[in-house]
Amino acid sequence: MAGMTTDADLRELTVGTGAGGEQLGTDMVLNIGPQHPSTHGVLRLKLVLDGERVVSAEPIVGYMHRGAEKLFEVRDYRQIIVLANRHDWLSAFSNELGVVLAVERLMGMEVPERAVWLRMALAELNRVLNHLMFLGSYPLEIGAITPVFYAFRERETIQAVMEEVSGGRIHYMFNRVGGLKEEVPAGWTGRARAAIGEVRRRLPDLDHLIRRNEIFLARTVGVGVLSATDAAAFGASGPVARASGLDLDLRRDEPYLAYDQLDVPVVTKTAGDCHARFEVLLDQVYVSLDLAEQCLDRVDRLTGPVNIRLPKVVKAPEGHTYAWTENPLGINGYYLVSRGEKTPWRLKLRTASYANVQALATLLPGCLVPDLIAILGSMFFVVGDIDK
């Protein structure tokens, strides 16, 4: 009879549509995000769900794309630092460092030794700031409110010395081609060392609160396991890769600045789950505090300038180079191509978050929706670092 609905029609019920067209059947297509840009990042996950279980996941990126690589090409070597500062806004000092190292390498420039050790001290303090943000926000995402207050207490202690030296709280703009912007204030190394001591003394408060918390363990142990093979295949690096057993850290394996003169302990785990990623981040803070203190000790024993006098117009000679650094979230690389002008002809950016987040397509299928949030948070990405 015309107009009647058959059983066959009911079985082909469309209950969701996605970017790739209609999804037929009884699986539901659910979009997680994109949220408003004023949140800490705009990532969209297109999920296919069977009940509460994820069947497939597709990360859809690009909502925060600002065209940084093209903007690099129309700004000179002093101006590009301010752009590099911003893609991973939690690792601003480390981002600046990668750019200036690439330019200095192409120009064959020798940076004063005092500047080298100050850069390392500030980079390690920036690493601590980055990790503390995630150590507070990750438990918050899965329902633990208290740790964020402890994490921010320690962040403010380190922020104070970073702000004193550079004038900035997030975007420091303290690196320059040939060294640093200026000499640090008198007595600053002593105040920085006191801040490190304070954070080291109080960090166990945060550690004891969350690392062995029963509820936190139940939500993270055995959840979102990323194997070492998959981590390597996706190009994952930093804490995410080291939690899966990939023993890779550029500070030890491909030393830049003067890291070859330090013994850099590399924190690794083998479980590859959400809890292992959290533990690597937490243990790395202790390591970075120690390294920053060692660098400050060296700074106190060195005298001399912290930068090189540059010509009015800085021009890198014709050629190309690649500078990569161990950023807080993983390997950050700048491929610089110059045609002898005052602006880069091409500056390709390889970010840690972009590579790490690709693994979500493998990690999420098979998990439950509540676990999805735990896995997503444990990848420790900054969306500006994905979208550039």
Coordinates of N, CA, C and O in Angstrom, one line a residue, residues 31-171:
N31 N 29.2 14.9 17.1 CA 30.3 15.9 17.0 C 30.6 16.4 18.4 O 29.8 16.9 19.1
I32 N 31.8 16.1 18.8 CA 32.3 16.7 20.1 C 33.1 18.0 19.6 O 34.1 17.9 19.0
G33 N 32.5 19.1 19.9 CA 33.0 20.4 19.5 C 32.5 20.7 18.1 O 31.7 20.0 17.5
P34 N 32.9 21.8 17.5 CA 33.9 22.8 18.0 C 33.2 23.7 19.1 O 32.1 24.1 18.9
Q35 N 34.0 24.0 20.1 CA 33.5 24.9 21.1 C 33.8 26.4 20.7 O 34.5 26.6 19.7
H36 N 33.4 27.3 21.5 CA 33.6 28.7 21.2 C 35.1 29.0 21.3 O 35.8 28.4 22.1
P37 N 35.7 29.9 20.4 CA 37.1 30.1 20.4 C 37.7 30.7 21.7 O 38.9 30.6 22.0
S38 N 36.8 31.2 22.6 CA 37.3 31.7 23.9 C 37.6 30.6 24.9 O 38.2 30.9 25.9
T39 N 37.3 29.4 24.6 CA 37.7 28.3 25.4 C 39.2 28.0 25.0 O 39.7 28.6 24.1
H40 N 39.8 27.1 25.7 CA 41.3 27.0 25.5 C 41.6 26.3 24.1 O 42.8 26.0 23.9
G41 N 40.7 26.1 23.3 CA 41.0 25.5 22.0 C 39.8 24.9 21.3 O 38.8 24.5 21.9
V42 N 39.8 25.0 20.0 CA 38.7 24.6 19.2 C 39.1 23.3 18.4 O 39.6 23.4 17.3
L43 N 38.8 22.2 18.9 CA 39.0 20.9 18.2 C 37.7 20.2 18.0 O 36.8 20.3 18.9
R44 N 37.5 19.6 16.9 CA 36.3 18.9 16.6 C 36.6 17.4 16.5 O 37.5 17.1 15.7
L45 N 35.8 16.6 17.1 CA 36.0 15.1 16.9 C 34.7 14.6 16.3 O 33.6 14.8 16.9
K46 N 34.8 14.0 15.2 CA 33.6 13.4 14.6 C 33.6 11.9 15.0 O 34.4 11.1 14.5
L47 N 32.6 11.5 15.9 CA 32.6 10.2 16.4 C 31.4 9.4 15.8 O 30.4 10.0 15.6
V48 N 31.6 8.1 15.6 CA 30.5 7.2 15.3 C 30.4 6.3 16.5 O 31.3 5.7 17.0
L49 N 29.2 6.4 17.1 CA 28.9 5.7 18.4 C 28.0 4.5 18.2 O 27.0 4.6 17.4
D50 N 28.2 3.4 18.9 CA 27.3 2.3 19.0 C 26.9 2.3 20.4 O 27.6 1.7 21.3
G51 N 25.8 2.9 20.7 CA 25.4 3.1 22.1 C 26.4 4.1 22.8 O 26.5 5.2 22.3
E52 N 27.1 3.6 23.8 CA 28.1 4.5 24.5 C 29.5 4.2 24.0 O 30.5 4.8 24.5
R53 N 29.7 3.3 23.1 CA 31.0 2.9 22.7 C 31.4 3.6 21.4 O 30.6 3.6 20.4
V54 N 32.6 4.0 21.3 CA 33.1 4.7 20.1 C 33.5 3.7 19.0 O 34.3 2.8 19.3
V55 N 32.9 3.8 17.9 CA 33.2 2.9 16.8 C 34.4 3.4 15.9 O 35.3 2.7 15.6
S56 N 34.3 4.7 15.6 CA 35.4 5.4 14.9 C 35.5 6.8 15.3 O 34.5 7.4 15.8
A57 N 36.6 7.4 15.2 CA 36.9 8.8 15.6 C 37.7 9.5 14.5 O 38.7 8.9 14.1
E58 N 37.3 10.7 14.1 CA 38.0 11.5 13.2 C 38.3 12.8 13.8 O 37.4 13.6 13.9
P59 N 39.6 13.2 14.1 CA 39.8 14.5 14.6 C 39.8 15.5 13.4 O 40.4 15.2 12.4
I60 N 39.0 16.5 13.5 CA 38.9 17.5 12.4 C 39.5 18.8 13.0 O 39.0 19.4 13.9
V61 N 40.6 19.2 12.4 CA 41.4 20.4 12.9 C 41.3 21.5 11.9 O 40.8 21.4 10.8
G62 N 41.8 22.7 12.4 CA 41.9 23.8 11.5 C 41.0 25.0 11.9 O 41.1 26.0 11.2
Y63 N 40.2 24.9 12.9 CA 39.3 26.0 13.3 C 40.0 27.2 13.8 O 39.5 28.3 13.8
M64 N 41.3 27.0 14.3 CA 42.1 28.1 14.8 C 43.2 28.5 13.9 O 44.1 29.2 14.3
H65 N 43.2 28.0 12.7 CA 44.3 28.2 11.8 C 44.4 29.7 11.5 O 43.5 30.3 11.0
R66 N 45.6 30.2 11.7 CA 45.9 31.6 11.5 C 46.9 31.9 10.4 O 47.4 33.0 10.2
G67 N 47.4 30.8 9.8 CA 48.3 31.0 8.7 C 49.7 31.5 9.1 O 50.3 32.3 8.4
A68 N 50.2 31.0 10.3 CA 51.4 31.5 10.8 C 52.6 31.3 9.8 O 53.4 32.2 9.7
E69 N 52.6 30.2 9.1 CA 53.8 30.0 8.2 C 53.8 31.0 7.1 O 54.9 31.4 6.6
K70 N 52.6 31.4 6.6 CA 52.6 32.5 5.5 C 53.0 33.8 6.1 O 53.6 34.7 5.5
L71 N 52.5 34.1 7.4 CA 52.8 35.3 8.0 C 54.3 35.5 8.3 O 54.9 36.6 8.2
F72 N 55.0 34.4 8.6 CA 56.5 34.4 8.7 C 57.2 35.0 7.5 O 58.2 35.6 7.6
E73 N 56.6 34.7 6.3 CA 57.3 35.1 5.1 C 57.3 36.6 4.8 O 58.0 37.0 3.9
V74 N 56.4 37.3 5.5 CA 56.3 38.8 5.2 C 56.8 39.6 6.4 O 56.5 40.8 6.5
R75 N 57.5 39.0 7.3 CA 58.0 39.7 8.5 C 59.5 39.4 8.6 O 59.9 38.2 8.3
D76 N 60.3 40.3 9.1 CA 61.7 40.1 9.2 C 62.1 39.3 10.4 O 61.2 38.9 11.2
Y77 N 63.4 39.0 10.5 CA 63.8 38.0 11.6 C 63.6 38.5 13.0 O 63.7 37.7 13.9
R78 N 63.4 39.8 13.2 CA 63.0 40.3 14.5 C 61.6 40.1 14.8 O 61.1 39.8 15.9
Q79 N 60.7 40.3 13.7 CA 59.3 40.3 13.9 C 58.7 38.9 14.0 O 57.7 38.7 14.7
I80 N 59.4 37.9 13.4 CA 58.8 36.6 13.4 C 58.8 35.9 14.8 O 58.0 35.0 15.0
I81 N 59.6 36.4 15.6 CA 59.7 35.9 17.0 C 58.3 36.0 17.7 O 57.8 35.1 18.4
V82 N 57.6 37.2 17.5 CA 56.4 37.4 18.1 C 55.3 36.4 17.6 O 54.4 36.1 18.4
L83 N 55.4 36.0 16.4 CA 54.4 35.0 15.8 C 54.7 33.6 16.4 O 53.8 32.9 16.8
A84 N 56.0 33.3 16.4 CA 56.4 31.9 16.9 C 56.0 31.8 18.4 O 55.7 30.6 18.8
N85 N 56.0 32.9 19.1 CA 55.6 32.9 20.5 C 54.3 32.3 20.8 O 54.0 31.8 21.8
R86 N 53.4 32.3 19.7 CA 52.0 32.1 20.0 C 51.3 30.8 19.6 O 50.2 30.5 20.0
H87 N 52.0 30.0 18.8 CA 51.2 28.8 18.4 C 51.0 27.8 19.6 O 49.9 27.3 19.7
D88 N 52.0 27.6 20.4 CA 51.8 26.8 21.6 C 51.9 27.9 22.7 O 53.1 28.1 23.2
W89 N 50.8 28.5 23.1 CA 50.9 29.6 24.1 C 51.4 29.2 25.5 O 51.7 30.1 26.3
L90 N 51.5 27.9 25.8 CA 52.0 27.5 27.1 C 53.5 27.3 27.0 O 54.1 27.0 28.0
S91 N 54.1 27.3 25.8 CA 55.5 27.1 25.7 C 56.2 28.2 24.9 O 57.1 28.0 24.1
A92 N 55.8 29.5 25.2 CA 56.2 30.6 24.4 C 57.7 30.7 24.3 O 58.2 31.0 23.2
F93 N 58.4 30.6 25.4 CA 59.8 30.8 25.4 C 60.5 29.8 24.5 O 61.4 30.1 23.7
S94 N 60.1 28.5 24.6 CA 60.7 27.5 23.8 C 60.4 27.7 22.3 O 61.2 27.3 21.5
N95 N 59.2 28.2 22.0 CA 58.9 28.5 20.6 C 59.8 29.5 20.0 O 60.3 29.4 18.9
E96 N 60.1 30.6 20.8 CA 61.0 31.6 20.3 C 62.4 31.1 20.1 O 63.0 31.4 19.1
L97 N 62.8 30.2 21.0 CA 64.1 29.7 21.0 C 64.4 28.9 19.7 O 65.4 29.0 19.1
G98 N 63.4 28.1 19.3 CA 63.5 27.3 18.0 C 63.8 28.2 16.8 O 64.6 27.9 16.0
V99 N 63.0 29.3 16.7 CA 63.2 30.2 15.6 C 64.6 30.9 15.6 O 65.3 30.9 14.6
V100 N 65.0 31.4 16.7 CA 66.3 32.1 16.7 C 67.4 31.1 16.5 O 68.4 31.5 15.9
L101 N 67.3 29.9 17.0 CA 68.4 28.9 16.8 C 68.5 28.6 15.3 O 69.6 28.5 14.7
A102 N 67.4 28.5 14.6 CA 67.4 28.3 13.1 C 68.1 29.4 12.4 O 69.0 29.2 11.5
V103 N 67.8 30.7 12.7 CA 68.4 31.8 12.1 C 69.8 31.9 12.4 O 70.7 32.2 11.5
E104 N 70.2 31.7 13.7 CA 71.6 31.8 14.1 C 72.4 30.7 13.4 O 73.6 30.9 13.0
R105 N 71.8 29.5 13.2 CA 72.5 28.4 12.5 C 72.8 28.8 11.1 O 73.9 28.5 10.6
L106 N 71.8 29.4 10.4 CA 72.0 29.7 9.0 C 73.0 30.9 8.9 O 73.7 30.9 7.9
M107 N 73.1 31.7 9.8 CA 74.0 32.9 9.8 C 75.4 32.5 10.3 O 76.3 33.3 10.3
G108 N 75.5 31.3 10.9 CA 76.8 30.8 11.4 C 77.2 31.7 12.6 O 78.4 32.0 12.9
M109 N 76.2 32.0 13.5 CA 76.4 33.0 14.6 C 76.8 32.2 15.9 O 76.1 31.3 16.2
E110 N 77.8 32.7 16.6 CA 78.1 32.2 17.9 C 77.5 33.1 19.0 O 77.8 34.3 19.0
V111 N 76.7 32.5 19.8 CA 76.0 33.3 20.8 C 76.8 33.3 22.1 O 77.4 32.3 22.5
P112 N 76.9 34.4 22.8 CA 77.7 34.5 24.1 C 77.3 33.4 25.1 O 76.1 33.0 25.2
E113 N 78.3 32.8 25.8 CA 78.0 31.7 26.7 C 77.0 32.0 27.8 O 76.2 31.1 28.1
R114 N 77.0 33.2 28.3 CA 76.1 33.6 29.3 C 74.7 33.5 28.8 O 73.7 33.0 29.5
A115 N 74.5 33.9 27.6 CA 73.1 33.9 27.0 C 72.7 32.4 26.8 O 71.5 32.1 27.0
V116 N 73.6 31.5 26.4 CA 73.2 30.1 26.2 C 72.7 29.5 27.5 O 71.6 28.9 27.5
W117 N 73.4 29.8 28.6 CA 72.9 29.1 29.9 C 71.7 29.8 30.4 O 70.8 29.1 31.0
L118 N 71.5 31.1 30.2 CA 70.3 31.8 30.6 C 69.1 31.2 29.8 O 68.0 31.0 30.3
R119 N 69.3 31.0 28.5 CA 68.3 30.5 27.6 C 67.8 29.1 28.2 O 66.6 28.8 28.2
M120 N 68.8 28.3 28.6 CA 68.5 26.9 29.1 C 67.7 27.0 30.4 O 66.7 26.3 30.6
A121 N 68.1 27.9 31.3 CA 67.4 28.1 32.6 C 66.0 28.5 32.3 O 65.0 28.0 32.9
L122 N 65.8 29.5 31.4 CA 64.4 30.0 31.2 C 63.6 29.0 30.4 O 62.4 28.8 30.7
A123 N 64.2 28.2 29.5 CA 63.5 27.1 28.8 C 63.0 26.1 29.8 O 61.8 25.6 29.7
E124 N 63.8 25.7 30.8 CA 63.4 24.7 31.8 C 62.3 25.2 32.7 O 61.4 24.5 33.1
L125 N 62.4 26.5 33.0 CA 61.3 27.1 33.9 C 60.0 27.2 33.1 O 58.9 26.9 33.6
N126 N 60.1 27.5 31.8 CA 58.9 27.5 30.9 C 58.3 26.1 30.8 O 57.1 25.9 30.8
R127 N 59.2 25.0 30.8 CA 58.7 23.6 30.7 C 57.9 23.3 32.0 O 56.9 22.7 31.9
V128 N 58.4 23.8 33.1 CA 57.7 23.6 34.4 C 56.3 24.2 34.4 O 55.3 23.7 34.8
L129 N 56.3 25.5 33.9 CA 55.0 26.2 33.8 C 54.0 25.5 32.9 O 52.8 25.3 33.2
N130 N 54.5 25.0 31.7 CA 53.6 24.2 30.8 C 53.1 23.0 31.5 O 51.9 22.7 31.5
H131 N 53.9 22.2 32.1 CA 53.5 20.9 32.7 C 52.5 21.2 33.9 O 51.6 20.4 34.1
L132 N 52.8 22.2 34.7 CA 51.9 22.5 35.8 C 50.5 22.8 35.3 O 49.5 22.5 36.0
M133 N 50.4 23.5 34.2 CA 49.1 23.8 33.7 C 48.3 22.5 33.4 O 47.1 22.4 33.8
F134 N 48.9 21.6 32.7 CA 48.2 20.3 32.4 C 48.0 19.4 33.7 O 47.0 18.7 33.8
L135 N 48.9 19.5 34.6 CA 48.8 18.7 35.9 C 47.6 19.3 36.7 O 47.0 18.5 37.5
G136 N 47.2 20.5 36.5 CA 46.0 21.1 37.1 C 44.8 20.9 36.3 O 43.7 20.5 36.9
S137 N 44.9 21.1 35.0 CA 43.7 21.0 34.2 C 43.2 19.6 33.8 O 42.0 19.4 33.7
Y138 N 44.2 18.7 33.7 CA 43.7 17.3 33.4 C 42.8 16.7 34.4 O 41.7 16.2 34.1
P139 N 43.2 16.7 35.7 CA 42.3 16.1 36.7 C 41.0 16.9 36.7 O 39.9 16.3 37.0
L140 N 41.0 18.2 36.4 CA 39.8 19.0 36.4 C 38.8 18.5 35.4 O 37.6 18.5 35.6
E141 N 39.4 18.1 34.2 CA 38.5 17.6 33.1 C 37.8 16.3 33.5 O 36.8 16.0 32.9
I142 N 38.4 15.5 34.4 CA 37.7 14.3 34.8 C 37.1 14.3 36.2 O 36.9 13.3 36.8
G143 N 36.9 15.6 36.7 CA 36.1 15.7 37.9 C 36.9 16.1 39.2 O 36.2 16.2 40.2
A144 N 38.2 16.2 39.1 CA 38.9 16.5 40.4 C 39.2 18.0 40.4 O 40.0 18.5 39.6
I145 N 38.6 18.7 41.3 CA 38.7 20.2 41.2 C 39.9 20.7 42.0 O 40.5 21.7 41.6
T146 N 40.3 20.1 43.1 CA 41.3 20.6 44.0 C 42.7 20.8 43.3 O 43.4 21.8 43.6
P147 N 43.2 19.8 42.5 CA 44.6 19.9 42.1 C 44.9 21.2 41.3 O 46.0 21.6 41.4
V148 N 43.9 21.8 40.6 CA 44.2 23.0 39.8 C 44.7 24.1 40.7 O 45.5 24.9 40.4
F149 N 44.2 24.2 42.0 CA 44.6 25.2 42.9 C 46.0 25.1 43.3 O 46.8 26.0 43.4
Y150 N 46.4 23.8 43.6 CA 47.8 23.5 43.9 C 48.7 23.8 42.7 O 49.8 24.5 42.9
A151 N 48.3 23.4 41.5 CA 49.1 23.6 40.3 C 49.3 25.1 40.1 O 50.4 25.6 39.7
F152 N 48.3 25.9 40.2 CA 48.4 27.3 40.0 C 49.2 28.1 41.0 O 49.8 29.1 40.8
R153 N 49.1 27.6 42.2 CA 50.0 28.2 43.3 C 51.4 28.1 42.9 O 52.2 29.1 43.0
E154 N 51.9 26.9 42.4 CA 53.3 26.7 42.0 C 53.5 27.5 40.7 O 54.6 28.1 40.5
R155 N 52.6 27.6 39.8 CA 52.7 28.4 38.5 C 53.0 29.8 38.9 O 53.9 30.4 38.3
E156 N 52.2 30.4 39.8 CA 52.4 31.8 40.1 C 53.8 32.1 40.7 O 54.4 33.2 40.4
T157 N 54.3 31.1 41.4 CA 55.7 31.3 42.0 C 56.7 31.4 40.9 O 57.6 32.3 40.9
I158 N 56.6 30.5 39.9 CA 57.5 30.6 38.7 C 57.2 31.8 37.8 O 58.1 32.4 37.3
Q159 N 55.9 32.0 37.6 CA 55.5 33.2 36.8 C 56.1 34.5 37.2 O 56.5 35.3 36.4
A160 N 56.2 34.6 38.5 CA 56.8 35.9 39.1 C 58.2 36.1 38.6 O 58.5 37.3 38.2
V161 N 59.0 35.1 38.6 CA 60.4 35.3 38.2 C 60.5 35.4 36.7 O 61.4 36.2 36.2
M162 N 59.6 34.8 35.9 CA 59.6 34.9 34.5 C 59.2 36.3 34.1 O 59.7 36.9 33.1
E163 N 58.2 36.8 34.8 CA 57.7 38.1 34.5 C 58.7 39.2 34.9 O 58.9 40.2 34.1
E164 N 59.4 39.0 35.9 CA 60.4 40.0 36.3 C 61.5 40.1 35.3 O 62.0 41.2 35.0
V165 N 61.9 38.9 34.7 CA 63.0 39.0 33.8 C 62.6 39.5 32.4 O 63.4 40.1 31.7
S166 N 61.4 39.2 32.0 CA 61.0 39.5 30.6 C 59.9 40.6 30.5 O 59.7 41.2 29.4
G167 N 59.1 40.8 31.5 CA 58.0 41.7 31.4 C 56.7 41.1 31.0 O 55.7 41.7 30.9
G168 N 56.8 39.8 30.6 CA 55.6 39.1 30.1 C 55.2 37.9 31.0 O 56.1 37.3 31.5
R169 N 53.9 37.6 31.0 CA 53.5 36.5 31.8 C 53.3 35.2 30.9 O 53.6 34.1 31.4
I170 N 52.9 35.4 29.7 CA 52.7 34.3 28.8 C 53.6 34.4 27.6 O 54.3 33.5 27.3
H171 N 53.6 35.6 26.9 CA 54.4 35.8 25.7 C 55.6 36.6 26.1 O 55.5 37.9 26.3

